[in-house]
Tab-separated table of C-alpha atoms in Angstrom:
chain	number	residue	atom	x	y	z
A	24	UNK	CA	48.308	13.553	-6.407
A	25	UNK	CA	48.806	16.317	-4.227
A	26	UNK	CA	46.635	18.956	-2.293
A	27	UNK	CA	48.031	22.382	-1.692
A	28	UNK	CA	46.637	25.278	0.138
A	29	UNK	CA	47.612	29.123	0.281
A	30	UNK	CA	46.127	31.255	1.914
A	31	UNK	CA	45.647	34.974	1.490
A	32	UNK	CA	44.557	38.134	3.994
A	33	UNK	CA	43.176	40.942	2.372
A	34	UNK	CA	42.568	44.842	2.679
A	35	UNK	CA	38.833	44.782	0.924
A	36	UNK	CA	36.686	42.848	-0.705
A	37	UNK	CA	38.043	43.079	-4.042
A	38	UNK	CA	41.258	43.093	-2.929
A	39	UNK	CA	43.406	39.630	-4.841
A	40	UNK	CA	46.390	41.052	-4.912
A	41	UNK	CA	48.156	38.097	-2.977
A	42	UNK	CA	46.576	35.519	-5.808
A	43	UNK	CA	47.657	37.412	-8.515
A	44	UNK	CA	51.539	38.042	-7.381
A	45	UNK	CA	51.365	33.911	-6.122
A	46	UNK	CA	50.426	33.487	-9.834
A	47	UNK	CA	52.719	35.692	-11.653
A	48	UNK	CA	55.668	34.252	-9.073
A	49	UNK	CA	54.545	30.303	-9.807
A	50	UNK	CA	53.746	29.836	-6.622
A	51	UNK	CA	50.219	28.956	-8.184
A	52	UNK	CA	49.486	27.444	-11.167
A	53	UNK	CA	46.376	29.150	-12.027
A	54	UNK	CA	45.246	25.562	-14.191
A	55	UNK	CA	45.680	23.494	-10.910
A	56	UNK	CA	42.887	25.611	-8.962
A	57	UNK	CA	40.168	23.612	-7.622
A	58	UNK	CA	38.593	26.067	-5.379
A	59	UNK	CA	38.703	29.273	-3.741
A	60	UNK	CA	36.662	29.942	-0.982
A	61	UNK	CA	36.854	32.983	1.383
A	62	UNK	CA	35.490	34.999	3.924
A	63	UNK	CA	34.694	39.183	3.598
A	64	UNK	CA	33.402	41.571	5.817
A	65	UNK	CA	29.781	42.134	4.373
A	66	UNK	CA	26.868	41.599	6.667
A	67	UNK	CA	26.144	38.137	5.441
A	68	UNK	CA	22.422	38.646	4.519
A	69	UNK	CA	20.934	38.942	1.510
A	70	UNK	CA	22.231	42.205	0.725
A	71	UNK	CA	25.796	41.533	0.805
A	72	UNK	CA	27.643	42.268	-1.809
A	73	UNK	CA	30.510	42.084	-0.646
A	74	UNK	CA	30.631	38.277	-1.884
A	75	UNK	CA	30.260	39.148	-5.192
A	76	UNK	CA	31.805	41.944	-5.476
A	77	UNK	CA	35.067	39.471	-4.606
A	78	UNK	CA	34.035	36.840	-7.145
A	79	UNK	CA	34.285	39.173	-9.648
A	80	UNK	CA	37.682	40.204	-8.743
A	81	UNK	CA	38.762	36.833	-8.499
A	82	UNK	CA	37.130	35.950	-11.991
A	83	UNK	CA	38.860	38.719	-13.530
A	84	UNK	CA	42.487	37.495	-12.752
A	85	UNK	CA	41.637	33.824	-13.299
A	86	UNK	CA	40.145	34.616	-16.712
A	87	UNK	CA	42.965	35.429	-18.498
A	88	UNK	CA	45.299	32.801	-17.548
A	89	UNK	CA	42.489	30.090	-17.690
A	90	UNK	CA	41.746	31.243	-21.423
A	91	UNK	CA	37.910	32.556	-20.790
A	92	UNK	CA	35.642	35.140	-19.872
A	93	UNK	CA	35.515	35.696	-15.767
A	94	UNK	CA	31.729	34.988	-16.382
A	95	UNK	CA	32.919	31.192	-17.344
A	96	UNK	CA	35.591	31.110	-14.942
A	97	UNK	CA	32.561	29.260	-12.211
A	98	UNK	CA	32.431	26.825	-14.405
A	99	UNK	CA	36.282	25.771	-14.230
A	100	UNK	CA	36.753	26.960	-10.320
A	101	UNK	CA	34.900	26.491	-7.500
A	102	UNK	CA	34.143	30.487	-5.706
A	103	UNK	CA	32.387	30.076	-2.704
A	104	UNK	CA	32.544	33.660	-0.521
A	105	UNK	CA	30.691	34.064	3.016
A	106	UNK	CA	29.990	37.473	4.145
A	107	UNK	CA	30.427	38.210	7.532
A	108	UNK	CA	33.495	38.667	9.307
A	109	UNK	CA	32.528	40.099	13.087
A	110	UNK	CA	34.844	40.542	15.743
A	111	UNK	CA	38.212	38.988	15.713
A	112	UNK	CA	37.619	37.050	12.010
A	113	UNK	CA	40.275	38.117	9.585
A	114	UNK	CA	38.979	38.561	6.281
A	115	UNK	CA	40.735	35.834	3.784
A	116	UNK	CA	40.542	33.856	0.646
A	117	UNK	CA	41.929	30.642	0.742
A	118	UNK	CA	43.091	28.796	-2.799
A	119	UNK	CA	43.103	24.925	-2.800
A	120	UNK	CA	44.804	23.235	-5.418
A	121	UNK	CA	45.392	19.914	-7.155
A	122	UNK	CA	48.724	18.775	-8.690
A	123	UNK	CA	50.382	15.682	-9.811
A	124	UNK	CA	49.702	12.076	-11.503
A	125	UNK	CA	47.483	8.832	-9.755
A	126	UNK	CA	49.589	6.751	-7.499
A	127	UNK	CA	50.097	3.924	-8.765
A	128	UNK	CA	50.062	2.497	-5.528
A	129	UNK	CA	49.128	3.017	-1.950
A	130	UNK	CA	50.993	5.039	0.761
A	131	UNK	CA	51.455	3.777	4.084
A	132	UNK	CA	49.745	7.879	5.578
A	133	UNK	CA	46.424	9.737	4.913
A	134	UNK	CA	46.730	13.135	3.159
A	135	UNK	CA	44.500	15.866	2.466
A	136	UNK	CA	42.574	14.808	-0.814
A	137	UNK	CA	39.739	16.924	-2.676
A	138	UNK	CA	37.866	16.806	-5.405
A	139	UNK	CA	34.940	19.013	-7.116
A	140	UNK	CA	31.676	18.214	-8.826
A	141	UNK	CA	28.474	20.007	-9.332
A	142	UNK	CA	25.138	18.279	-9.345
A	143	UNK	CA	22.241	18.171	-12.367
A	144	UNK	CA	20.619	21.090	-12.628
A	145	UNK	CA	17.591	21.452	-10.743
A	146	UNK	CA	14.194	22.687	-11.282
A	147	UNK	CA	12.190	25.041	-8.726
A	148	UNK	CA	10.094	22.416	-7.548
A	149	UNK	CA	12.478	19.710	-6.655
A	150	UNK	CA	14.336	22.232	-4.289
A	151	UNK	CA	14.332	21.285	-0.683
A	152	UNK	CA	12.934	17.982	-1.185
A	153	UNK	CA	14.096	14.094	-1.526
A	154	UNK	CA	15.019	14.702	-5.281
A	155	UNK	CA	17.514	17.167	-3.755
A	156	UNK	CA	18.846	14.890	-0.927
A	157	UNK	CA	19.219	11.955	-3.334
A	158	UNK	CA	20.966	13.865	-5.935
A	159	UNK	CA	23.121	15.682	-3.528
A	160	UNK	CA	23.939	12.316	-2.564
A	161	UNK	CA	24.519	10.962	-5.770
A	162	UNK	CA	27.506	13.369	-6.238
A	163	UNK	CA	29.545	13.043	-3.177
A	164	UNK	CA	29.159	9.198	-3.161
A	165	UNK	CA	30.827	10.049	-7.320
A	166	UNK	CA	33.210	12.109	-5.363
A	167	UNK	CA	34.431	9.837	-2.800
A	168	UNK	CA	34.796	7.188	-5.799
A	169	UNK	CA	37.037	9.666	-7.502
A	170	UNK	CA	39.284	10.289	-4.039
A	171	UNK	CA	39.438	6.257	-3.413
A	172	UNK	CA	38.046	7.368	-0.232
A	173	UNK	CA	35.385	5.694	2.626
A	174	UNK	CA	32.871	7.959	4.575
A	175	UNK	CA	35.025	8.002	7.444
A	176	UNK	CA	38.000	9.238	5.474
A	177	UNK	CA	35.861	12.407	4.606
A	178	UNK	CA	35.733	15.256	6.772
A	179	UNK	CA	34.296	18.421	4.770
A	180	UNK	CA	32.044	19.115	2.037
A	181	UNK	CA	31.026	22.495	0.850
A	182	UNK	CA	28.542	22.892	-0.826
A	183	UNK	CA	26.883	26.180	-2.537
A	184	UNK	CA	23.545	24.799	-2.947
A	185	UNK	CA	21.023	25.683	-6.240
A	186	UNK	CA	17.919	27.994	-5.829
A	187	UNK	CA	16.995	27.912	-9.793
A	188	UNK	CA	14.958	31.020	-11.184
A	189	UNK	CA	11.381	30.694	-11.097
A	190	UNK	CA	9.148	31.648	-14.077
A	191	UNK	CA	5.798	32.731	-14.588
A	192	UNK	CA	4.662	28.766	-15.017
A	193	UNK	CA	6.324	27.868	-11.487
A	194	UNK	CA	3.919	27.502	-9.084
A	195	UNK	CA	4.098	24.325	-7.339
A	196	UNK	CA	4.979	20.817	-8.363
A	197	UNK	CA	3.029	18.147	-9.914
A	198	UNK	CA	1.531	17.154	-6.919
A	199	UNK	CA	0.021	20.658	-6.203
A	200	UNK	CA	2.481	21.176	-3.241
A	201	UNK	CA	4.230	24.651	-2.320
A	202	UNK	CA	7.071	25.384	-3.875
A	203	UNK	CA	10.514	25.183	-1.483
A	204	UNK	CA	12.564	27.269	-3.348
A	205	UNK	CA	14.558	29.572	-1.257
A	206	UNK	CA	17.881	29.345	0.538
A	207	UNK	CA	16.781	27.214	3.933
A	208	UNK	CA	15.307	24.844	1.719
A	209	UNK	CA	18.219	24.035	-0.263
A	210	UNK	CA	20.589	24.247	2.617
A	211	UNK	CA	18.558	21.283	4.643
A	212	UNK	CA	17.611	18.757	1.801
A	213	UNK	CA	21.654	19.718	0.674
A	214	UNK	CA	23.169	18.710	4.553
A	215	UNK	CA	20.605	15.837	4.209
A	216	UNK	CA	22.271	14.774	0.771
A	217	UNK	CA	25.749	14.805	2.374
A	218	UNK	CA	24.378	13.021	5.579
A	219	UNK	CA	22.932	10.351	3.457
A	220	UNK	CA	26.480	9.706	1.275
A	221	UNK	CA	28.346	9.097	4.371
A	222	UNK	CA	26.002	6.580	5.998
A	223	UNK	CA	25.203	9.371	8.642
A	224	UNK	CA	21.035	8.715	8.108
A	225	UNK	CA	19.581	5.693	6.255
A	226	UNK	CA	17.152	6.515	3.143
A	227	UNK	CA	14.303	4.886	5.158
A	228	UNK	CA	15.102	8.161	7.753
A	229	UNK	CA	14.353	10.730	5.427
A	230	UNK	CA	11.158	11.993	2.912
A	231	UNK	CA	10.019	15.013	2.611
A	232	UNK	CA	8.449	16.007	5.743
A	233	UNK	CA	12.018	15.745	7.645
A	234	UNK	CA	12.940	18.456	6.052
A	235	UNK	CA	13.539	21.325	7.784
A	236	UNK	CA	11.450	19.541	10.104
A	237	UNK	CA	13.405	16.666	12.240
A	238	UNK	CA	16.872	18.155	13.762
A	239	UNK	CA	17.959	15.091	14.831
A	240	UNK	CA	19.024	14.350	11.466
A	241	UNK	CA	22.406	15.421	10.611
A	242	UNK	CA	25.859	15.477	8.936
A	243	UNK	CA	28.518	16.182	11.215
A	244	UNK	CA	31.176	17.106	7.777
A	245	UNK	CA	28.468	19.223	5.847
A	246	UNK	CA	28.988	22.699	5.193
A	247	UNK	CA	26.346	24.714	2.730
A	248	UNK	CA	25.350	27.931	1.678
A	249	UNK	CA	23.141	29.154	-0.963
A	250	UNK	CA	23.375	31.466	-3.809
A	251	UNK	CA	19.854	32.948	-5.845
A	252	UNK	CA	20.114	32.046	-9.545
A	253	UNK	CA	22.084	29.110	-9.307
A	254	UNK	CA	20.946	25.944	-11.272
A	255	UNK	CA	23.488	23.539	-10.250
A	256	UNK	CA	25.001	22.788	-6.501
A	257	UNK	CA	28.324	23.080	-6.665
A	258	UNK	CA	30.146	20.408	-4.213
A	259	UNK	CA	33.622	20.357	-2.767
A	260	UNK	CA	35.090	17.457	-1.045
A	261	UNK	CA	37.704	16.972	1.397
A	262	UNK	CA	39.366	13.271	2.627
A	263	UNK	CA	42.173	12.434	3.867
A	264	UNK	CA	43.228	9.381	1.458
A	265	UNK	CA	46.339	7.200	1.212
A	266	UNK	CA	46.551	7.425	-2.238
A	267	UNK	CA	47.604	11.152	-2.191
A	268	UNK	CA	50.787	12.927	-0.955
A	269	UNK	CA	51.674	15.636	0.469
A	270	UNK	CA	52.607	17.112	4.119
A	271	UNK	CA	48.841	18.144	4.786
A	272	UNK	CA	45.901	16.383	6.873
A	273	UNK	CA	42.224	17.854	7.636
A	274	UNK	CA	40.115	16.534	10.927
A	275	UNK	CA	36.922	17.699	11.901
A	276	UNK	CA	34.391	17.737	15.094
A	277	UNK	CA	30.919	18.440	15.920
A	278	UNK	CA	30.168	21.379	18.057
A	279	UNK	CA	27.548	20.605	20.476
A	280	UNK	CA	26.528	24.156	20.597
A	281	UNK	CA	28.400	27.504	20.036
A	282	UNK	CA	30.584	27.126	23.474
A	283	UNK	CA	31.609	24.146	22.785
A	284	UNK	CA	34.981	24.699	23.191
A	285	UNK	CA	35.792	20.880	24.051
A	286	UNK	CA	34.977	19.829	20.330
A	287	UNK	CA	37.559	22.348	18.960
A	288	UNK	CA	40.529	21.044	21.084
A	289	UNK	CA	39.406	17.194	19.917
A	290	UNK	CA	39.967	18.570	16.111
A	291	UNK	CA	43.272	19.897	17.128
A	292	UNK	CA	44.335	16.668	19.036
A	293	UNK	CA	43.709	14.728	15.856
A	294	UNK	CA	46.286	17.017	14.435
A	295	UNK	CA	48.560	15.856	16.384
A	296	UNK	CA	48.728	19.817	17.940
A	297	UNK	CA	47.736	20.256	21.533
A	298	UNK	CA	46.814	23.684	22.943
A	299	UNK	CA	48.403	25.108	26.250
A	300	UNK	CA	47.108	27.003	28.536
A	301	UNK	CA	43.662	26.826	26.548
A	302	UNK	CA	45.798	27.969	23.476
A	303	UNK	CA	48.025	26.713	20.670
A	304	UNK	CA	51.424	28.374	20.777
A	305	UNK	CA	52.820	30.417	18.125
A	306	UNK	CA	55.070	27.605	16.514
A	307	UNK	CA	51.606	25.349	16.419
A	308	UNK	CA	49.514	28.099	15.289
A	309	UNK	CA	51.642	28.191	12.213
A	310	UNK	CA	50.405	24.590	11.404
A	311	UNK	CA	47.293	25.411	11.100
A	312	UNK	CA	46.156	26.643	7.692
A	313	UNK	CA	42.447	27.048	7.435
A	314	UNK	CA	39.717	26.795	9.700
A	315	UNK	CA	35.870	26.306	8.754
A	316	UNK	CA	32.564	26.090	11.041
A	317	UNK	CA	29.400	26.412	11.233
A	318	UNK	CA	27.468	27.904	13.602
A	319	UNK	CA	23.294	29.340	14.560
A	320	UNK	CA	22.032	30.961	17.722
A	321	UNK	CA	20.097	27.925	19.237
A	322	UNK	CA	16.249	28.820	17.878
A	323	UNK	CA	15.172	27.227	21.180
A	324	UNK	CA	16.432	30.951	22.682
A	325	UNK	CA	18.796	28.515	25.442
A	326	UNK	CA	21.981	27.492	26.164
A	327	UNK	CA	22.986	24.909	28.001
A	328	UNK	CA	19.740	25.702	29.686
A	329	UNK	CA	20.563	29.379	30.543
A	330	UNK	CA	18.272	32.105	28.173
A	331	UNK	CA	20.140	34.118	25.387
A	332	UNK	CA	18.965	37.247	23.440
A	333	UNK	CA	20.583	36.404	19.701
A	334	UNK	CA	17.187	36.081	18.526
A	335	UNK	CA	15.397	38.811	20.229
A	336	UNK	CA	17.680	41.815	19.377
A	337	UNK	CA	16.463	43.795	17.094
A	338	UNK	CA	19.918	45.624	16.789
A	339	UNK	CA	21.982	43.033	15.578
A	340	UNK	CA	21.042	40.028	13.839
A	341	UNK	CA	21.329	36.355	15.367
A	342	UNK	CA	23.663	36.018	12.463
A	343	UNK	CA	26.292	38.088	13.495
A	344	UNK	CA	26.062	37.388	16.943
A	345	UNK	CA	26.844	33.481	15.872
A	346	UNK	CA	29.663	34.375	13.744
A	347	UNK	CA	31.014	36.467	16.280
A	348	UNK	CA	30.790	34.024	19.283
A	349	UNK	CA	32.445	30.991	17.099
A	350	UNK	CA	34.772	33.001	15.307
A	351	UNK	CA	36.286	34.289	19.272
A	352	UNK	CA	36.359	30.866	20.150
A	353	UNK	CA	38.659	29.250	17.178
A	354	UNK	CA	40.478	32.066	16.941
A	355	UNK	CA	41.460	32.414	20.786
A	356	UNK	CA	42.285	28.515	20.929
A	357	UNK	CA	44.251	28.211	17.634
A	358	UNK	CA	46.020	31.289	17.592
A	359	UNK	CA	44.854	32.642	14.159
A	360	UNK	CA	42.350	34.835	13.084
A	361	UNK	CA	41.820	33.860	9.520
A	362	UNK	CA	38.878	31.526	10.550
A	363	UNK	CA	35.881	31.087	8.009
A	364	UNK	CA	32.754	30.663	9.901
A	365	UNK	CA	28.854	30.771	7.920
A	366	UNK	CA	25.653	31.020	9.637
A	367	UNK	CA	22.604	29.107	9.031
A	368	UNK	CA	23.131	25.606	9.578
A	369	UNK	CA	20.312	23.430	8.908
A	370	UNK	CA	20.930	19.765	9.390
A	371	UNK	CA	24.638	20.624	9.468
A	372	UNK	CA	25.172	19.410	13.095
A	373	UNK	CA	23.185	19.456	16.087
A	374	UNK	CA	20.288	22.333	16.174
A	375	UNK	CA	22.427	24.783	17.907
A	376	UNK	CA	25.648	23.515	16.848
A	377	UNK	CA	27.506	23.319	13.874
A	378	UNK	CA	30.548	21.230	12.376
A	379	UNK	CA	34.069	22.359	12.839
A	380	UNK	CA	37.172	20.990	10.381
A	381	UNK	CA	40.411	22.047	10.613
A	382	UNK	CA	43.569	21.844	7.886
A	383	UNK	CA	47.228	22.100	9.043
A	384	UNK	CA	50.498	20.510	8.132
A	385	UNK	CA	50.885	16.772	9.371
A	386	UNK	CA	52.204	16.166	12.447
């Protein structure tokens, strides 16, 4: 098996014009698309549409060569957009696909591995709670079965977690208690799910009160939005696993906090690529072919125990201002722009920190 990645810049939101000529070239075979995740330049709040105004652009041109309607094409691909791309961040799309047969046996090197599931569907009341965590769990402990992989060989998961609809009956849970059904709530008990497959908490660590609740508890690989409407989470895994090929590798760090530039360069050692003069050079740069983070102004209004203002500015949101910091920092040390970096981050590193995993050609 083998892992591929191309990546594409683009001119607007709806703009796939680099997937569609990679398709009609065979570069890409359309039926070996796993997942396509990418970055536009909405405002990455709740009234972007920038997101899904690219979905449906990617769903159109996938539709016909996958046989279905672009409203069906979800269910076959991964599409996992983030809004938001301040500053320096080149807006991108990046297509990850699968190719090849089993090995029958192992290889003597680690390469990039990744595999897709969704969860059960979900009802409104079991959002943001331990039925959440545990089935989150459930499905990347599946996944990691499917890679022939260990928690320590896995070093991203994406996740676009489920916020069901409500209805007119939904107004609690059996036990009377208030409904968690929004997008915090399914990012935390989601990183908590992930957290719990890799042996990064213990199930006696977690209930529902953690929540949301207790930032100490963490995955340092988890990666999670949320999207309104949506039933199912939808899970991507990365690994690096000796029973694939290929020339590619992913590593990962934990950002202490948004200036952490020491974490970034420890990804990039791991890659075998070592920045000079606080920067990768041009030839290195080329190695590296997708960068993910993410990233929160620290809520405790400090860092590294000097005041900031992300949080009090009622010009610009805290959002933005995270995206923007992070985003200056990967791009300045690796050289490349085309960085995907998401806000909100709950129980996805440290409180004021985030995860950072990088992809790039072996070493």
């Amino acid at each position: 098996m083998r892992t591929s990645v191309y990546r594409f810049f683009t001119t607007d939101p709806a703009d796939v014009s680099g997937l569609a000529r990679a398709i009609a070239e065979g570069m890409i075979d359309p039926q070996s698309i796993v997942a396509i995740i990418g970055k536009t330049e909405g405002n990455g709040g709740i009234n972007d549409f920038t997101r899904t105004l690219a979905m449906m652009a990617v769903s159109q041109v996938l539709a016909t060569h996958l046989d279905c309607s672009p409203e069906l094409v979800e269910e076959r691909v991964v599409l996992s957009f983030s809004g938001g791309s301040e500053g320096v961040a080149a807006p991108h799309i990046l297509v990850f696909t699968v190719s090849g047969r089993a090995a029958e046996q192992a290889y003597p090197i680690k390469r990039l591995a990744l595999a897709s599931a969704h969860t059960r569907p979900f009802s409104a009341q079991e959002v943001g709670r331990m039925v959440m965590v545990r089935e989150t769990a459930r499905a990347v402990t599946r996944l990691m079965h499917t890679l022939q992989v260990e928690p320590a060989d896995v070093h991203l998961v994406q996740i676009k977690g489920a916020i069901p609809a409500l209805d007119s009956t939904t107004t609690g849970n059996v036990r009377g208690e208030h409904l968690r059904c929004d997008m915090a709530w399914s990012r935390g008990a989601s990183a908590l799910g992930v957290a719990l497959a890799l042996g990064e908490v213990t199930e006696s660590e977690l209930s529902d009160d953690v929540i949301n609740q207790d930032w100490s508890l963490y995955s340092s690989r988890a990666s999670v939005s949320a999207k309104p409407l949506l039933r199912r989470s939808e899970i991507v895994l990365f690994a690096n696993s000796c029973w694939w090929e290929g020339d590619l590798v992913i590593a990962h760090e934990v950002m202490r906090d948004i200036i952490d530039v020491a974490a970034i360069h420890a990804v990039l050692n791991q890659l075998g690529l070592q920045p000079v003069n606080g920067q990768l050079a041009a030839v290195d740069a080329e190695k590296v072919l997708a960068v993910f983070a993410k990233s929160d102004a620290d809520p405790r209004g400090h860092i590294r125990h000097r005041r900031h203002t992300m949080w009090t500015d009622a010009d610009i949101s805290d959002m933005r201002y995270s995206r923007c910091v992070v985003s200056a920092l990967l791009a300045g040390i690796t050289g490349e722009t085309g960085v995907y970096v998401s806000t909100r981050a709950e129980h996805q590193g440290p409180q004021g920190g985030g995860p950072v995993a990088v992809i790039g050609y072996a070493s």
